[in-house]
């Protein structure tokens, strides 16, 4: 067993930077070997070198070609995820790929096949499973404290909508935003979604509607184990990032409230006021990003399955596509209709 | 204007007793004139006289015939609600009728027609609108603090399921239990439900399934004003009566948590533990029962519309029937399909 | 055993009215027989008769002379409490006396002696012991869930200061306000206070200082059982009536938060805001007033000790006088110095 | 201005390790140059080199002699703090010294004199001022949202008592534990403590009493600005590290609750249960340790006063000694009695 996993990061945008810094500083079993970004700037180069990266390059292939790199973190633009995963797998590198692997079933399947053939590990970046609150709920369920799961409820609201241009390329609310919640629902139910029904509305920004998407949606779920569930999303909550999960079962219910910057409450003539939820995913999921990477490193070094597999990524995509179809056709859709 | 509204209560079961005692003791503008119950026992008679009732009888018609009674509270068995309402209206009495007025559209319409012809007031017993928590949310909305309403979310879980025999005659979960939540949803949205989609499961008690009903359900809603909503129900929450409402809008969100018997939290090796929610509707809605009756008395004495009209009762029934159909047919149903 | 305790209320000011109405409407084992007030007005008379009082009079002695009255509730002005208690006891009536019985040890002792000689029951109106939150803490302690009591902490802040004229006659903060907390501390510790040290300041209103009193104070306590405690008082909390208790022991700690009018929280750009505490004692202790009277009625009818005895009232007064002395002399004072 | 502060850490015990790792990984403006520990082991050496330390030595003087080290972090045993501070100052190094600088006034004064003569910066390790919750309260106060400060309340309870041997050398509860709270009280009041009164008891462990100390204590405070305050300490809270602060003022009150590992609450037949507070100071003040070091680095690099000065350390010690005397002599003690 190797002592440290040697890692190359492809794509040094917002999320790539977070992963690179976490690897360099906060994950003792990993070492940052290289950073590649097609838009590499001098500032980025200096930052990467400051993190101790041996290879700093515009060419992702330089990382793949390096014999001393064991794993690749794919943080480049979404349209390159699948190809980069395939290429990395072919050179025998383990892969951590940001979500989504792709917006099409076909390309995801191709990437999964390549990974399988290469015999490498793949983890998809559904970071929320590593959130301290949501993980705690799952632990209570696995510990039997909730009994049989009856209902999974997820609320997920962003503090501000993306610009409509992004909405167009992102695949829309179900593919870009609610896909995280579909993954969370499967994780919490411990069971696959088999059918869903989507309701949506344009209430936040008419431009989102003009781009063919909704900005507010509720989706009901049926799981293979008989449980049912519901997710509600909004592109804009004025009070910040609203990320709550509730799992209700035969022996009890577990509820995760939002995180805030402090526990302080101010009592005055206006009432008793606590802080807003942490602003957005960088703040709320700061530790989840670290923990998902630790889990990836551990899985590879210890020869275990990754906690979020390529199949998870595929299934989440199918569910998102089913939601899109349900909304379009105004009817419940079974996930096995999506092939 | 009369000083006090003189009231006769028909039906002295659990809820009839509560209304009679509230009228006798806690509603200064009302006076309890009579109590009728077809099963009148000596104990009941002694209780009613202790409350100061002038007429205590087995015959509801004796109350209707009394010239000094202004209003009738209908708390007899559900199958008599509509007929009793019609009969009371015909004698010129104002009517407070426990929910539901009837399980069929036709009989409800007949009752509403009778009320209209008689020119009397009718209030239907959707007591939750008067709950301190839910009323507070509505006040915040009416005050503009939530902006445009985007999403209404209601969680409603009973502490224990009714016996399956009751399930059969009650009309089932949508007619008996969720109908309260449909009324709450309409109240909080300030808008009519125009379409819904129901998902259900039998997870609590197979006997409920055998009786042709579900015990766990999630219904998504579309409102006329563009808002959307969701209700989840379970017949059994081991921790007690779970009654929560959340209204999310463009300027903020308001959330009502459960009430408990105290605010005390015990910190020990097991964690930090607060009390369970109040056990069931008698405890949770104790004050709501008083306040709905006060509102009825005020409406009649002051010549105003009642806060929950016969039309509300009719609409709630239509929505419940639509939910039943949606579940049976596995498709979204528009409320105007229910005639 | 009598079926109902027949009660006369002396003094129909704010608190007398509450007791009279509770007795008339909400305490099934009691009956309101009479109301006396030296300032009886026509409105008061009409109110008392509406409650079913048989005797409505300016003369308290008329109640004491009535053979069909079993117990007297003393709600007249503080300077008459002790004399009225003595007079009532001499006519063989049981007595519920509002706090304080008197501001002097001598008169309290005289009243207690009279009660003892007459063999009647006496309860003093320390209503907070009956508060649902504080009672819950005590129940947890008695149930052994806190283990040995180590620390009792009480926070008690009024929403607004009394006018300075009242401060002068009331005996000051320790005698008028903190005396409630001394009683609570003894109740929660299950042990007598043996020594205390008082710290005080004039921070709210200089006029209170000019009247020779403080408006903000912290008193530390030593109990006979070895536990220690602390009370903090302020005459003015802008956010309302702040009434919290915490008991810390070897096996756990129990904490009572304030009550509010609803559980609703509003999330918006300013934060997450819940309601202020209930405004003042009439709102917060509404049920405690009912429950203390029920307890008095039960104690008399069932021949048990009252839950707050005359000795409690005497001890609370001694503690308050000790606090006053401690502040004046700038040193710890033992309660047995106060004789 | 230098780009990075070059730091040597003296003492690589528990807290020294935390500071060294924070400097190496999490404080961009600092660089770890050296680590000295008189008990340096091979494991420690390997750890220090892994952090990038250039000098790893048994001899603290080797760090002081190094021209490329700008500042020394003193984490050696308490009895060496003052001498090490003096020695470091004499070589022109800035000093961050763990609390307490010494247990005697004389040695602290000597250290402060040395620092002053050398013209270097000194920060004392009162880390709690940097806690996110307590800092938030102070920010609200500085922002005027609390108005004039009237009362400062601090609860501080350890999850488990130290062994009695440690109690003996630590100086006891006031010097070892409550000294943190004295510093917090001064910080939150924005004013010096001028007088105090201490009450104490041995309730947790008789061996602590046998060692001449108390394990439970309440101290009341008077501040120069007229505010008053109270601190309660216990050596053992079975539910974990209880660290709460409340500041009450003329315009409002701010209250900091404990931090927990998650926001999850489990509702079941036993109640509604959240997690215990974070276990102890390493967990609770993890970020405070980082932020105090960042503040030190910023102060030195930017030529500003450190946020916790040597004078703060001296004053906190005087207050702790006054508390000790108050308990011993059973009377209030003025801080200026301690010279």
mmCIF file of C-alpha atoms in Angstrom, chain B residues 20-326:
data_model
loop_
_atom_site.group_PDB
_atom_site.id
_atom_site.type_symbol
_atom_site.label_atom_id
_atom_site.label_comp_id
_atom_site.label_asym_id
_atom_site.label_seq_id
_atom_site.Cartn_x
_atom_site.Cartn_y
_atom_site.Cartn_z
ATOM 1 C CA UNK B 20 -70.267 23.597 24.742
ATOM 2 C CA UNK B 21 -67.768 24.231 27.522
ATOM 3 C CA UNK B 22 -65.986 26.926 25.578
ATOM 4 C CA UNK B 23 -69.306 28.656 24.926
ATOM 5 C CA UNK B 24 -70.368 28.376 28.546
ATOM 6 C CA UNK B 25 -67.137 29.574 30.100
ATOM 7 C CA UNK B 26 -64.786 31.240 27.690
ATOM 8 C CA UNK B 27 -66.762 33.198 25.142
ATOM 9 C CA UNK B 28 -68.240 36.253 26.806
ATOM 10 C CA UNK B 29 -70.425 37.187 23.828
ATOM 11 C CA UNK B 30 -72.144 33.771 23.742
ATOM 12 C CA UNK B 31 -74.534 31.893 25.988
ATOM 13 C CA UNK B 32 -75.173 28.163 25.984
ATOM 14 C CA UNK B 33 -78.941 27.738 25.752
ATOM 15 C CA UNK B 34 -79.296 24.070 24.950
ATOM 16 C CA UNK B 35 -77.627 20.762 24.273
ATOM 17 C CA UNK B 36 -79.154 17.936 22.249
ATOM 18 C CA UNK B 37 -77.800 14.469 21.788
ATOM 19 C CA UNK B 38 -79.696 11.464 20.485
ATOM 20 C CA UNK B 39 -77.791 9.329 22.986
ATOM 21 C CA UNK B 40 -78.327 11.677 25.925
ATOM 22 C CA UNK B 41 -77.296 9.951 29.176
ATOM 23 C CA UNK B 42 -77.912 11.066 32.742
ATOM 24 C CA UNK B 43 -74.203 11.974 33.083
ATOM 25 C CA UNK B 44 -74.385 14.054 29.949
ATOM 26 C CA UNK B 45 -77.550 15.722 31.176
ATOM 27 C CA UNK B 46 -75.944 16.627 34.476
ATOM 28 C CA UNK B 47 -72.902 17.963 32.695
ATOM 29 C CA UNK B 48 -75.013 20.085 30.336
ATOM 30 C CA UNK B 49 -77.081 21.510 33.167
ATOM 31 C CA UNK B 50 -73.883 22.294 35.054
ATOM 32 C CA UNK B 51 -72.936 24.443 32.098
ATOM 33 C CA UNK B 52 -76.168 26.368 32.497
ATOM 34 C CA UNK B 53 -78.017 24.899 29.519
ATOM 35 C CA UNK B 54 -81.717 25.684 29.676
ATOM 36 C CA UNK B 55 -82.740 22.879 27.312
ATOM 37 C CA UNK B 56 -81.183 19.448 27.566
ATOM 38 C CA UNK B 57 -82.749 16.946 25.199
ATOM 39 C CA UNK B 58 -82.436 13.905 23.019
ATOM 40 C CA UNK B 59 -84.193 15.728 20.223
ATOM 41 C CA UNK B 60 -82.179 18.202 18.139
ATOM 42 C CA UNK B 61 -85.448 19.549 16.759
ATOM 43 C CA UNK B 62 -86.271 20.891 20.197
ATOM 44 C CA UNK B 63 -83.356 23.277 19.845
ATOM 45 C CA UNK B 64 -84.350 24.273 16.330
ATOM 46 C CA UNK B 65 -87.868 24.956 17.526
ATOM 47 C CA UNK B 66 -86.734 27.220 20.345
ATOM 48 C CA UNK B 67 -87.265 30.864 19.519
ATOM 49 C CA UNK B 68 -84.606 32.065 21.904
ATOM 50 C CA UNK B 69 -81.800 30.180 20.222
ATOM 51 C CA UNK B 70 -79.943 32.155 17.568
ATOM 52 C CA UNK B 71 -77.391 29.657 16.366
ATOM 53 C CA UNK B 72 -76.778 25.927 16.197
ATOM 54 C CA UNK B 73 -73.444 24.181 16.519
ATOM 55 C CA UNK B 74 -73.604 20.932 14.533
ATOM 56 C CA UNK B 75 -71.386 18.291 16.172
ATOM 57 C CA UNK B 76 -73.514 15.219 15.522
ATOM 58 C CA UNK B 77 -72.229 12.325 13.409
ATOM 59 C CA UNK B 78 -70.830 13.268 10.007
ATOM 60 C CA UNK B 79 -73.679 11.720 8.047
ATOM 61 C CA UNK B 80 -76.164 14.080 9.746
ATOM 62 C CA UNK B 81 -74.167 17.327 9.250
ATOM 63 C CA UNK B 82 -75.762 18.375 6.001
ATOM 64 C CA UNK B 83 -79.343 17.593 6.996
ATOM 65 C CA UNK B 84 -78.966 19.302 10.318
ATOM 66 C CA UNK B 85 -77.500 22.364 8.629
ATOM 67 C CA UNK B 86 -80.420 22.504 6.238
ATOM 68 C CA UNK B 87 -82.934 22.074 9.026
ATOM 69 C CA UNK B 88 -81.311 24.718 11.202
ATOM 70 C CA UNK B 89 -81.097 27.167 8.343
ATOM 71 C CA UNK B 90 -84.762 26.668 7.578
ATOM 72 C CA UNK B 91 -85.649 27.764 11.107
ATOM 73 C CA UNK B 92 -83.488 30.863 10.624
ATOM 74 C CA UNK B 93 -80.676 29.737 12.860
ATOM 75 C CA UNK B 94 -77.094 30.557 12.053
ATOM 76 C CA UNK B 95 -74.976 27.437 11.783
ATOM 77 C CA UNK B 96 -71.527 26.408 12.843
ATOM 78 C CA UNK B 97 -71.005 22.975 11.278
ATOM 79 C CA UNK B 98 -68.153 20.641 12.109
ATOM 80 C CA UNK B 99 -66.155 19.498 9.108
ATOM 81 C CA UNK B 100 -66.927 17.953 6.746
ATOM 82 C CA UNK B 101 -70.382 19.250 5.870
ATOM 83 C CA UNK B 102 -70.722 16.014 3.914
ATOM 84 C CA UNK B 103 -68.633 13.552 1.931
ATOM 85 C CA UNK B 104 -70.573 14.257 -1.259
ATOM 86 C CA UNK B 105 -70.604 17.369 -3.358
ATOM 87 C CA UNK B 106 -74.341 17.152 -3.890
ATOM 88 C CA UNK B 107 -75.290 17.252 -0.232
ATOM 89 C CA UNK B 108 -72.864 20.042 0.511
ATOM 90 C CA UNK B 109 -74.296 22.113 -2.308
ATOM 91 C CA UNK B 110 -77.784 21.458 -0.986
ATOM 92 C CA UNK B 111 -76.763 22.654 2.451
ATOM 93 C CA UNK B 112 -75.141 25.755 1.035
ATOM 94 C CA UNK B 113 -78.231 26.527 -0.972
ATOM 95 C CA UNK B 114 -80.424 26.219 2.108
ATOM 96 C CA UNK B 115 -78.130 28.530 4.034
ATOM 97 C CA UNK B 116 -78.171 31.040 1.221
ATOM 98 C CA UNK B 117 -81.930 30.971 0.886
ATOM 99 C CA UNK B 118 -82.364 31.413 4.604
ATOM 100 C CA UNK B 119 -79.920 34.310 4.689
ATOM 101 C CA UNK B 120 -78.145 32.913 7.721
ATOM 102 C CA UNK B 121 -74.431 32.615 8.401
ATOM 103 C CA UNK B 122 -72.561 29.337 8.081
ATOM 104 C CA UNK B 123 -69.115 28.560 9.406
ATOM 105 C CA UNK B 124 -67.379 25.228 8.831
ATOM 106 C CA UNK B 125 -65.120 23.867 11.575
ATOM 107 C CA UNK B 126 -61.715 24.125 9.961
ATOM 108 C CA UNK B 127 -60.212 25.068 13.270
ATOM 109 C CA UNK B 128 -56.548 25.120 12.265
ATOM 110 C CA UNK B 129 -56.870 28.520 10.618
ATOM 111 C CA UNK B 130 -57.223 29.823 14.178
ATOM 112 C CA UNK B 131 -54.080 28.149 15.478
ATOM 113 C CA UNK B 132 -51.731 30.776 16.911
ATOM 114 C CA UNK B 133 -48.787 29.577 14.835
ATOM 115 C CA UNK B 134 -50.499 29.254 11.491
ATOM 116 C CA UNK B 135 -52.426 32.485 11.955
ATOM 117 C CA UNK B 136 -49.133 34.229 12.666
ATOM 118 C CA UNK B 137 -47.726 33.039 9.342
ATOM 119 C CA UNK B 138 -50.789 34.291 7.534
ATOM 120 C CA UNK B 139 -50.496 37.653 9.291
ATOM 121 C CA UNK B 140 -46.879 37.958 8.200
ATOM 122 C CA UNK B 141 -47.948 37.219 4.638
ATOM 123 C CA UNK B 142 -50.820 39.709 4.723
ATOM 124 C CA UNK B 143 -48.404 42.255 6.165
ATOM 125 C CA UNK B 144 -46.272 41.835 3.051
ATOM 126 C CA UNK B 145 -43.318 40.348 4.895
ATOM 127 C CA UNK B 146 -43.181 37.285 2.689
ATOM 128 C CA UNK B 147 -43.664 39.127 -0.609
ATOM 129 C CA UNK B 148 -45.295 37.043 -3.333
ATOM 130 C CA UNK B 149 -46.057 33.544 -2.143
ATOM 131 C CA UNK B 150 -44.023 30.952 -4.036
ATOM 132 C CA UNK B 151 -44.318 27.740 -2.049
ATOM 133 C CA UNK B 152 -46.626 26.477 0.709
ATOM 134 C CA UNK B 153 -45.438 23.393 2.619
ATOM 135 C CA UNK B 154 -47.498 21.536 5.171
ATOM 136 C CA UNK B 155 -46.536 18.572 7.291
ATOM 137 C CA UNK B 156 -49.331 16.858 9.155
ATOM 138 C CA UNK B 157 -48.866 13.590 10.965
ATOM 139 C CA UNK B 158 -51.107 11.945 13.520
ATOM 140 C CA UNK B 159 -49.678 10.228 16.583
ATOM 141 C CA UNK B 160 -51.609 7.029 15.939
ATOM 142 C CA UNK B 161 -53.799 5.684 13.153
ATOM 143 C CA UNK B 162 -57.563 5.395 13.553
ATOM 144 C CA UNK B 163 -58.919 1.887 13.604
ATOM 145 C CA UNK B 164 -59.435 0.503 10.110
ATOM 146 C CA UNK B 165 -63.193 0.376 10.616
ATOM 147 C CA UNK B 166 -63.191 4.161 10.991
ATOM 148 C CA UNK B 167 -61.000 4.537 7.935
ATOM 149 C CA UNK B 168 -63.678 2.865 5.868
ATOM 150 C CA UNK B 169 -66.501 5.246 6.870
ATOM 151 C CA UNK B 170 -64.378 8.390 7.121
ATOM 152 C CA UNK B 171 -63.790 8.604 3.403
ATOM 153 C CA UNK B 172 -60.099 7.835 3.810
ATOM 154 C CA UNK B 173 -56.952 9.830 4.422
ATOM 155 C CA UNK B 174 -57.661 12.593 1.903
ATOM 156 C CA UNK B 175 -61.256 13.150 3.053
ATOM 157 C CA UNK B 176 -60.707 12.734 6.752
ATOM 158 C CA UNK B 177 -57.198 13.954 7.471
ATOM 159 C CA UNK B 178 -55.613 15.831 4.593
ATOM 160 C CA UNK B 179 -58.769 17.866 4.036
ATOM 161 C CA UNK B 180 -57.591 20.003 6.972
ATOM 162 C CA UNK B 181 -54.320 20.574 5.168
ATOM 163 C CA UNK B 182 -56.021 21.431 1.898
ATOM 164 C CA UNK B 183 -57.943 24.086 3.785
ATOM 165 C CA UNK B 184 -54.722 25.296 5.393
ATOM 166 C CA UNK B 185 -52.978 25.403 2.012
ATOM 167 C CA UNK B 186 -55.749 27.533 0.506
ATOM 168 C CA UNK B 187 -55.697 29.776 3.565
ATOM 169 C CA UNK B 188 -51.948 30.277 3.509
ATOM 170 C CA UNK B 189 -51.652 30.692 -0.272
ATOM 171 C CA UNK B 190 -54.531 33.160 -0.313
ATOM 172 C CA UNK B 191 -55.500 31.438 -3.531
ATOM 173 C CA UNK B 192 -57.460 28.441 -4.799
ATOM 174 C CA UNK B 193 -55.890 25.110 -5.619
ATOM 175 C CA UNK B 194 -56.413 24.439 -9.320
ATOM 176 C CA UNK B 195 -54.566 21.169 -9.805
ATOM 177 C CA UNK B 196 -52.869 18.504 -7.722
ATOM 178 C CA UNK B 197 -50.999 15.256 -7.891
ATOM 179 C CA UNK B 198 -51.157 12.629 -5.150
ATOM 180 C CA UNK B 199 -48.670 9.955 -4.186
ATOM 181 C CA UNK B 200 -49.506 7.472 -1.456
ATOM 182 C CA UNK B 201 -48.326 4.356 0.284
ATOM 183 C CA UNK B 202 -49.349 1.868 2.930
ATOM 184 C CA UNK B 203 -46.458 1.880 5.382
ATOM 185 C CA UNK B 204 -48.069 2.145 8.801
ATOM 186 C CA UNK B 205 -50.736 -0.545 8.883
ATOM 187 C CA UNK B 206 -51.562 -3.135 6.199
ATOM 188 C CA UNK B 207 -55.152 -3.181 7.437
ATOM 189 C CA UNK B 208 -55.516 0.369 6.186
ATOM 190 C CA UNK B 209 -54.387 -0.822 2.789
ATOM 191 C CA UNK B 210 -56.822 -3.721 2.984
ATOM 192 C CA UNK B 211 -59.554 -1.167 3.652
ATOM 193 C CA UNK B 212 -58.642 0.468 0.356
ATOM 194 C CA UNK B 213 -56.829 3.486 1.766
ATOM 195 C CA UNK B 214 -53.264 4.734 2.154
ATOM 196 C CA UNK B 215 -51.675 5.816 5.443
ATOM 197 C CA UNK B 216 -48.824 7.913 4.086
ATOM 198 C CA UNK B 217 -49.237 10.450 1.299
ATOM 199 C CA UNK B 218 -47.672 13.419 -0.423
ATOM 200 C CA UNK B 219 -49.738 15.746 -2.570
ATOM 201 C CA UNK B 220 -48.339 18.538 -4.724
ATOM 202 C CA UNK B 221 -50.508 21.536 -5.448
ATOM 203 C CA UNK B 222 -50.811 24.292 -8.011
ATOM 204 C CA UNK B 223 -52.584 27.459 -6.964
ATOM 205 C CA UNK B 224 -54.482 29.933 -9.144
ATOM 206 C CA UNK B 225 -51.956 32.652 -8.299
ATOM 207 C CA UNK B 226 -49.066 30.624 -9.697
ATOM 208 C CA UNK B 227 -47.698 29.410 -6.364
ATOM 209 C CA UNK B 228 -47.086 25.737 -5.796
ATOM 210 C CA UNK B 229 -47.344 23.650 -2.667
ATOM 211 C CA UNK B 230 -46.917 20.291 -1.045
ATOM 212 C CA UNK B 231 -48.563 18.440 1.825
ATOM 213 C CA UNK B 232 -47.277 15.296 3.471
ATOM 214 C CA UNK B 233 -49.392 13.164 5.794
ATOM 215 C CA UNK B 234 -48.726 10.130 7.894
ATOM 216 C CA UNK B 235 -51.194 8.306 10.093
ATOM 217 C CA UNK B 236 -48.502 7.580 12.675
ATOM 218 C CA UNK B 237 -45.640 9.633 14.061
ATOM 219 C CA UNK B 238 -44.261 7.926 17.158
ATOM 220 C CA UNK B 239 -43.219 11.286 18.612
ATOM 221 C CA UNK B 240 -46.729 12.747 18.552
ATOM 222 C CA UNK B 241 -48.820 15.139 16.539
ATOM 223 C CA UNK B 242 -46.612 16.801 13.944
ATOM 224 C CA UNK B 243 -48.219 19.965 12.646
ATOM 225 C CA UNK B 244 -45.949 22.298 10.768
ATOM 226 C CA UNK B 245 -46.430 24.897 8.073
ATOM 227 C CA UNK B 246 -43.910 26.782 5.992
ATOM 228 C CA UNK B 247 -44.660 29.573 3.557
ATOM 229 C CA UNK B 248 -41.882 30.692 1.262
ATOM 230 C CA UNK B 249 -42.078 33.881 -0.742
ATOM 231 C CA UNK B 250 -40.091 36.439 -2.663
ATOM 232 C CA UNK B 251 -39.223 38.467 0.447
ATOM 233 C CA UNK B 252 -38.825 35.747 3.054
ATOM 234 C CA UNK B 253 -40.085 32.538 4.540
ATOM 235 C CA UNK B 254 -42.110 31.835 7.681
ATOM 236 C CA UNK B 255 -41.953 28.534 9.450
ATOM 237 C CA UNK B 256 -44.118 27.245 12.285
ATOM 238 C CA UNK B 257 -42.673 24.556 14.493
ATOM 239 C CA UNK B 258 -44.668 22.273 16.747
ATOM 240 C CA UNK B 259 -45.909 23.302 20.158
ATOM 241 C CA UNK B 260 -44.682 21.425 23.203
ATOM 242 C CA UNK B 261 -45.798 21.281 26.827
ATOM 243 C CA UNK B 262 -42.728 23.193 27.960
ATOM 244 C CA UNK B 263 -39.608 24.882 26.643
ATOM 245 C CA UNK B 264 -37.358 22.818 28.907
ATOM 246 C CA UNK B 265 -34.371 21.019 27.445
ATOM 247 C CA UNK B 266 -32.475 18.376 29.363
ATOM 248 C CA UNK B 267 -28.749 18.126 28.611
ATOM 249 C CA UNK B 268 -27.134 14.872 29.587
ATOM 250 C CA UNK B 269 -24.946 12.141 28.181
ATOM 251 C CA UNK B 270 -27.620 11.266 25.630
ATOM 252 C CA UNK B 271 -27.797 14.747 24.108
ATOM 253 C CA UNK B 272 -29.957 17.816 24.519
ATOM 254 C CA UNK B 273 -33.588 16.737 24.691
ATOM 255 C CA UNK B 274 -36.723 18.802 24.513
ATOM 256 C CA UNK B 275 -40.306 17.649 24.856
ATOM 257 C CA UNK B 276 -42.293 15.942 22.165
ATOM 258 C CA UNK B 277 -44.977 17.898 20.311
ATOM 259 C CA UNK B 278 -48.308 18.144 22.111
ATOM 260 C CA UNK B 279 -49.950 14.759 21.765
ATOM 261 C CA UNK B 280 -52.945 15.299 19.493
ATOM 262 C CA UNK B 281 -55.485 17.812 18.233
ATOM 263 C CA UNK B 282 -57.279 18.306 21.550
ATOM 264 C CA UNK B 283 -54.047 19.538 23.096
ATOM 265 C CA UNK B 284 -52.579 21.304 20.102
ATOM 266 C CA UNK B 285 -55.713 23.073 18.950
ATOM 267 C CA UNK B 286 -57.251 23.764 22.350
ATOM 268 C CA UNK B 287 -57.126 27.520 21.822
ATOM 269 C CA UNK B 288 -57.962 27.234 18.142
ATOM 270 C CA UNK B 289 -61.298 25.669 19.095
ATOM 271 C CA UNK B 290 -62.027 28.637 21.341
ATOM 272 C CA UNK B 291 -60.940 31.180 18.776
ATOM 273 C CA UNK B 292 -62.921 29.690 15.903
ATOM 274 C CA UNK B 293 -66.048 29.847 18.051
ATOM 275 C CA UNK B 294 -65.326 33.421 19.088
ATOM 276 C CA UNK B 295 -64.924 34.290 15.432
ATOM 277 C CA UNK B 296 -68.250 32.676 14.591
ATOM 278 C CA UNK B 297 -70.001 34.526 17.395
ATOM 279 C CA UNK B 298 -68.420 37.810 16.369
ATOM 280 C CA UNK B 299 -69.316 37.286 12.713
ATOM 281 C CA UNK B 300 -72.980 36.652 13.501
ATOM 282 C CA UNK B 301 -73.340 39.401 16.092
ATOM 283 C CA UNK B 302 -71.482 41.946 13.991
ATOM 284 C CA UNK B 303 -73.082 40.951 10.680
ATOM 285 C CA UNK B 304 -69.844 39.999 8.993
ATOM 286 C CA UNK B 305 -68.887 37.035 6.829
ATOM 287 C CA UNK B 306 -67.695 34.041 8.766
ATOM 288 C CA UNK B 307 -63.947 33.422 8.376
ATOM 289 C CA UNK B 308 -64.492 29.875 7.053
ATOM 290 C CA UNK B 309 -67.521 29.792 4.799
ATOM 291 C CA UNK B 310 -69.614 27.027 3.340
ATOM 292 C CA UNK B 311 -67.863 27.665 0.043
ATOM 293 C CA UNK B 312 -64.571 26.935 1.776
ATOM 294 C CA UNK B 313 -65.988 23.647 2.970
ATOM 295 C CA UNK B 314 -67.171 22.798 -0.521
ATOM 296 C CA UNK B 315 -63.859 23.693 -2.097
ATOM 297 C CA UNK B 316 -61.900 21.663 0.461
ATOM 298 C CA UNK B 317 -64.094 18.666 -0.299
ATOM 299 C CA UNK B 318 -63.551 19.045 -4.026
ATOM 300 C CA UNK B 319 -59.811 19.152 -3.497
ATOM 301 C CA UNK B 320 -59.923 16.034 -1.325
ATOM 302 C CA UNK B 321 -61.950 14.215 -3.965
ATOM 303 C CA UNK B 322 -59.465 15.326 -6.608
ATOM 304 C CA UNK B 323 -56.615 13.902 -4.513
ATOM 305 C CA UNK B 324 -58.453 10.615 -4.197
ATOM 306 C CA UNK B 325 -58.915 10.490 -7.939
ATOM 307 C CA UNK B 326 -55.302 11.449 -8.613
#
